[in-house]
């Protein structure tokens, strides 16, 4: 096991415990009958972060070591080239544009554009990859937008079909 895994896992445990403790110190009145108030989500996330951090810190190393290539030779190993640094900038611009366009274009259009660009850049950059990115972006935007607006009742601006 790598020492970095233990260190990072311990850091997440401390972060999760700090979130749980700070949420337990807040006193908010319930907003209505059966409403847990604004404490429940950060406390739940703190629990998840602490548990996943503990799993990372305490897990055992893998018993088998992966081979270098299909037949164990280093010469046949597939080298995956690193992405160019400009893609990091494009992802950051995509995220900032999503936040900036959310109020102006609404949930559906801005989320679709954000997901289409992100999926295309993270996947296969070809015409087929663009079609897949557009299809998944439409599907995810529709499901999340409809779910948030109809099932949960979140008043999102510009939800199409919701």
mmCIF file of C-alpha atoms in Angstrom:
data_model
loop_
_atom_site.group_PDB
_atom_site.id
_atom_site.type_symbol
_atom_site.label_atom_id
_atom_site.label_comp_id
_atom_site.label_asym_id
_atom_site.label_seq_id
_atom_site.Cartn_x
_atom_site.Cartn_y
_atom_site.Cartn_z
ATOM 1 C CA UNK A 1 0.000 0.000 0.000
ATOM 2 C CA UNK A 2 1.276 3.392 -0.844
ATOM 3 C CA UNK A 3 1.828 5.905 1.930
ATOM 4 C CA UNK A 4 0.100 8.533 -0.200
ATOM 5 C CA UNK A 5 -3.136 6.499 -0.145
ATOM 6 C CA UNK A 6 -3.045 6.361 3.633
ATOM 7 C CA UNK A 7 -2.290 10.065 3.921
ATOM 8 C CA UNK A 8 -5.001 11.150 1.491
ATOM 9 C CA UNK A 9 -7.520 8.737 2.997
ATOM 10 C CA UNK A 10 -6.775 10.045 6.482
ATOM 11 C CA UNK A 11 -7.211 13.587 5.200
ATOM 12 C CA UNK A 12 -10.646 12.706 3.830
ATOM 13 C CA UNK A 13 -11.613 11.072 7.130
ATOM 14 C CA UNK A 14 -10.634 14.251 8.976
ATOM 15 C CA UNK A 15 -12.526 16.391 6.448
ATOM 16 C CA UNK A 16 -15.642 14.228 6.728
ATOM 17 C CA UNK A 17 -15.519 14.236 10.514
ATOM 18 C CA UNK A 18 -15.081 18.025 10.520
ATOM 19 C CA UNK A 19 -18.139 18.368 8.268
ATOM 20 C CA UNK A 20 -20.202 16.114 10.525
ATOM 21 C CA UNK A 21 -19.092 17.965 13.659
ATOM 22 C CA UNK A 22 -19.702 21.436 12.194
ATOM 23 C CA UNK A 23 -23.165 20.452 10.976
ATOM 24 C CA UNK A 24 -24.035 19.054 14.400
ATOM 25 C CA UNK A 25 -23.160 22.439 15.927
ATOM 26 C CA UNK A 26 -25.607 24.367 13.721
ATOM 27 C CA UNK A 27 -29.059 25.024 15.087
ATOM 28 C CA UNK A 28 -31.607 25.644 12.391
ATOM 29 C CA UNK A 29 -35.309 25.310 12.993
ATOM 30 C CA UNK A 30 -37.170 22.807 10.870
ATOM 31 C CA UNK A 31 -38.760 24.514 7.911
ATOM 32 C CA UNK A 32 -41.951 22.497 8.172
ATOM 33 C CA UNK A 33 -43.316 19.232 9.464
ATOM 34 C CA UNK A 34 -40.992 16.435 8.406
ATOM 35 C CA UNK A 35 -38.419 18.804 6.874
ATOM 36 C CA UNK A 36 -34.914 18.095 8.208
ATOM 37 C CA UNK A 37 -33.620 21.573 7.367
ATOM 38 C CA UNK A 38 -30.354 22.553 5.677
ATOM 39 C CA UNK A 39 -28.130 20.333 7.841
ATOM 40 C CA UNK A 40 -28.954 16.934 6.357
ATOM 41 C CA UNK A 41 -27.132 17.213 3.002
ATOM 42 C CA UNK A 42 -23.728 18.409 4.312
ATOM 43 C CA UNK A 43 -23.912 15.893 7.146
ATOM 44 C CA UNK A 44 -24.693 13.063 4.713
ATOM 45 C CA UNK A 45 -21.826 14.133 2.464
ATOM 46 C CA UNK A 46 -19.531 14.248 5.499
ATOM 47 C CA UNK A 47 -20.462 10.675 6.365
ATOM 48 C CA UNK A 48 -19.833 9.499 2.793
ATOM 49 C CA UNK A 49 -16.492 11.349 2.610
ATOM 50 C CA UNK A 50 -15.347 9.919 5.959
ATOM 51 C CA UNK A 51 -16.317 6.347 5.045
ATOM 52 C CA UNK A 52 -14.653 6.498 1.616
ATOM 53 C CA UNK A 53 -11.548 8.079 3.159
ATOM 54 C CA UNK A 54 -11.357 5.265 5.712
ATOM 55 C CA UNK A 55 -11.689 2.675 2.952
ATOM 56 C CA UNK A 56 -8.861 4.355 1.031
ATOM 57 C CA UNK A 57 -6.631 4.589 4.106
ATOM 58 C CA UNK A 58 -7.226 1.044 5.343
ATOM 59 C CA UNK A 59 -7.484 -1.006 2.161
ATOM 60 C CA UNK A 60 -5.037 -3.771 1.443
ATOM 61 C CA UNK A 61 -2.769 -3.628 -1.585
ATOM 62 C CA UNK A 62 -3.738 -5.618 -4.640
ATOM 63 C CA UNK A 63 -2.550 -9.227 -4.445
ATOM 64 C CA UNK A 64 -1.555 -9.465 -8.095
ATOM 65 C CA UNK A 65 0.515 -7.037 -10.069
ATOM 66 C CA UNK A 66 -0.807 -6.142 -13.501
ATOM 67 C CA UNK A 67 1.363 -7.229 -16.401
ATOM 68 C CA UNK A 68 3.027 -4.719 -18.656
ATOM 69 C CA UNK A 69 1.312 -5.939 -21.792
ATOM 70 C CA UNK A 70 -1.062 -8.650 -22.982
ATOM 71 C CA UNK A 71 1.678 -11.273 -22.856
ATOM 72 C CA UNK A 72 3.698 -9.750 -19.989
ATOM 73 C CA UNK A 73 6.300 -8.013 -22.166
ATOM 74 C CA UNK A 74 7.045 -4.344 -21.784
ATOM 75 C CA UNK A 75 7.501 -4.022 -25.565
ATOM 76 C CA UNK A 76 3.836 -4.853 -26.219
ATOM 77 C CA UNK A 77 2.408 -2.551 -23.528
ATOM 78 C CA UNK A 78 0.064 0.132 -24.788
ATOM 79 C CA UNK A 79 1.258 3.620 -23.949
ATOM 80 C CA UNK A 80 -1.565 6.119 -23.535
ATOM 81 C CA UNK A 81 -0.347 9.601 -24.416
ATOM 82 C CA UNK A 82 -1.010 12.394 -21.947
ATOM 83 C CA UNK A 83 -3.658 14.929 -22.867
ATOM 84 C CA UNK A 84 -2.327 18.322 -23.923
ATOM 85 C CA UNK A 85 -2.514 21.007 -21.207
ATOM 86 C CA UNK A 86 -4.792 23.133 -23.396
ATOM 87 C CA UNK A 87 -7.601 20.629 -22.734
ATOM 88 C CA UNK A 88 -7.481 21.505 -19.039
ATOM 89 C CA UNK A 89 -8.001 25.136 -19.969
ATOM 90 C CA UNK A 90 -10.867 24.205 -22.301
ATOM 91 C CA UNK A 91 -12.545 22.205 -19.512
ATOM 92 C CA UNK A 92 -12.174 25.160 -17.148
ATOM 93 C CA UNK A 93 -13.623 27.564 -19.731
ATOM 94 C CA UNK A 94 -16.479 25.104 -20.319
ATOM 95 C CA UNK A 95 -17.262 25.020 -16.587
ATOM 96 C CA UNK A 96 -17.117 28.815 -16.226
ATOM 97 C CA UNK A 97 -19.311 29.236 -19.316
ATOM 98 C CA UNK A 98 -21.840 26.798 -17.841
ATOM 99 C CA UNK A 99 -22.054 28.808 -14.636
ATOM 100 C CA UNK A 100 -22.289 32.095 -16.540
ATOM 101 C CA UNK A 101 -24.913 30.900 -19.034
ATOM 102 C CA UNK A 102 -27.083 28.998 -16.553
ATOM 103 C CA UNK A 103 -29.281 31.965 -15.621
ATOM 104 C CA UNK A 104 -29.396 33.431 -19.136
ATOM 105 C CA UNK A 105 -30.091 30.233 -21.132
ATOM 106 C CA UNK A 106 -31.737 28.155 -18.428
ATOM 107 C CA UNK A 107 -30.986 24.702 -17.110
ATOM 108 C CA UNK A 108 -31.648 22.572 -20.170
ATOM 109 C CA UNK A 109 -29.686 24.485 -22.805
ATOM 110 C CA UNK A 110 -26.684 25.319 -20.623
ATOM 111 C CA UNK A 111 -26.478 21.809 -19.152
ATOM 112 C CA UNK A 112 -26.761 20.219 -22.594
ATOM 113 C CA UNK A 113 -23.967 22.412 -23.985
ATOM 114 C CA UNK A 114 -21.724 21.794 -20.963
ATOM 115 C CA UNK A 115 -22.206 18.028 -21.059
ATOM 116 C CA UNK A 116 -21.813 17.795 -24.835
ATOM 117 C CA UNK A 117 -18.479 19.619 -24.769
ATOM 118 C CA UNK A 118 -17.202 17.742 -21.700
ATOM 119 C CA UNK A 119 -18.200 14.284 -22.958
ATOM 120 C CA UNK A 120 -16.771 14.992 -26.411
ATOM 121 C CA UNK A 121 -13.438 16.169 -24.990
ATOM 122 C CA UNK A 122 -13.184 13.273 -22.542
ATOM 123 C CA UNK A 123 -14.193 10.658 -25.111
ATOM 124 C CA UNK A 124 -13.349 9.808 -28.679
ATOM 125 C CA UNK A 125 -12.884 13.039 -30.629
ATOM 126 C CA UNK A 126 -14.476 12.090 -33.932
ATOM 127 C CA UNK A 127 -17.850 12.447 -35.665
ATOM 128 C CA UNK A 128 -19.049 9.277 -33.939
ATOM 129 C CA UNK A 129 -17.782 10.623 -30.601
ATOM 130 C CA UNK A 130 -19.655 13.885 -31.180
ATOM 131 C CA UNK A 131 -22.871 11.987 -31.919
ATOM 132 C CA UNK A 132 -22.447 9.911 -28.761
ATOM 133 C CA UNK A 133 -21.731 13.047 -26.706
ATOM 134 C CA UNK A 134 -24.838 14.779 -28.058
ATOM 135 C CA UNK A 135 -27.033 11.739 -27.421
ATOM 136 C CA UNK A 136 -25.864 11.220 -23.845
ATOM 137 C CA UNK A 137 -26.053 14.952 -23.147
ATOM 138 C CA UNK A 138 -29.669 15.066 -24.314
ATOM 139 C CA UNK A 139 -30.583 12.016 -22.256
ATOM 140 C CA UNK A 140 -28.863 13.142 -19.043
ATOM 141 C CA UNK A 141 -30.182 16.711 -19.337
ATOM 142 C CA UNK A 142 -33.727 15.443 -19.837
ATOM 143 C CA UNK A 143 -33.587 12.939 -16.961
ATOM 144 C CA UNK A 144 -31.945 15.290 -14.458
ATOM 145 C CA UNK A 145 -34.051 18.315 -15.427
ATOM 146 C CA UNK A 146 -37.326 16.416 -15.341
ATOM 147 C CA UNK A 147 -36.385 14.643 -12.126
ATOM 148 C CA UNK A 148 -35.400 17.828 -10.337
ATOM 149 C CA UNK A 149 -38.396 19.841 -11.493
ATOM 150 C CA UNK A 150 -41.172 17.249 -11.169
ATOM 151 C CA UNK A 151 -40.025 14.699 -8.598
ATOM 152 C CA UNK A 152 -38.090 16.945 -6.227
ATOM 153 C CA UNK A 153 -39.852 20.221 -7.004
ATOM 154 C CA UNK A 154 -36.733 22.338 -7.538
ATOM 155 C CA UNK A 155 -37.706 25.503 -9.442
ATOM 156 C CA UNK A 156 -34.973 25.509 -12.097
ATOM 157 C CA UNK A 157 -35.042 28.197 -14.786
ATOM 158 C CA UNK A 158 -35.478 27.004 -18.349
ATOM 159 C CA UNK A 159 -36.239 23.320 -17.831
ATOM 160 C CA UNK A 160 -37.530 21.892 -21.086
ATOM 161 C CA UNK A 161 -40.046 19.031 -20.765
ATOM 162 C CA UNK A 162 -40.288 19.497 -17.014
#
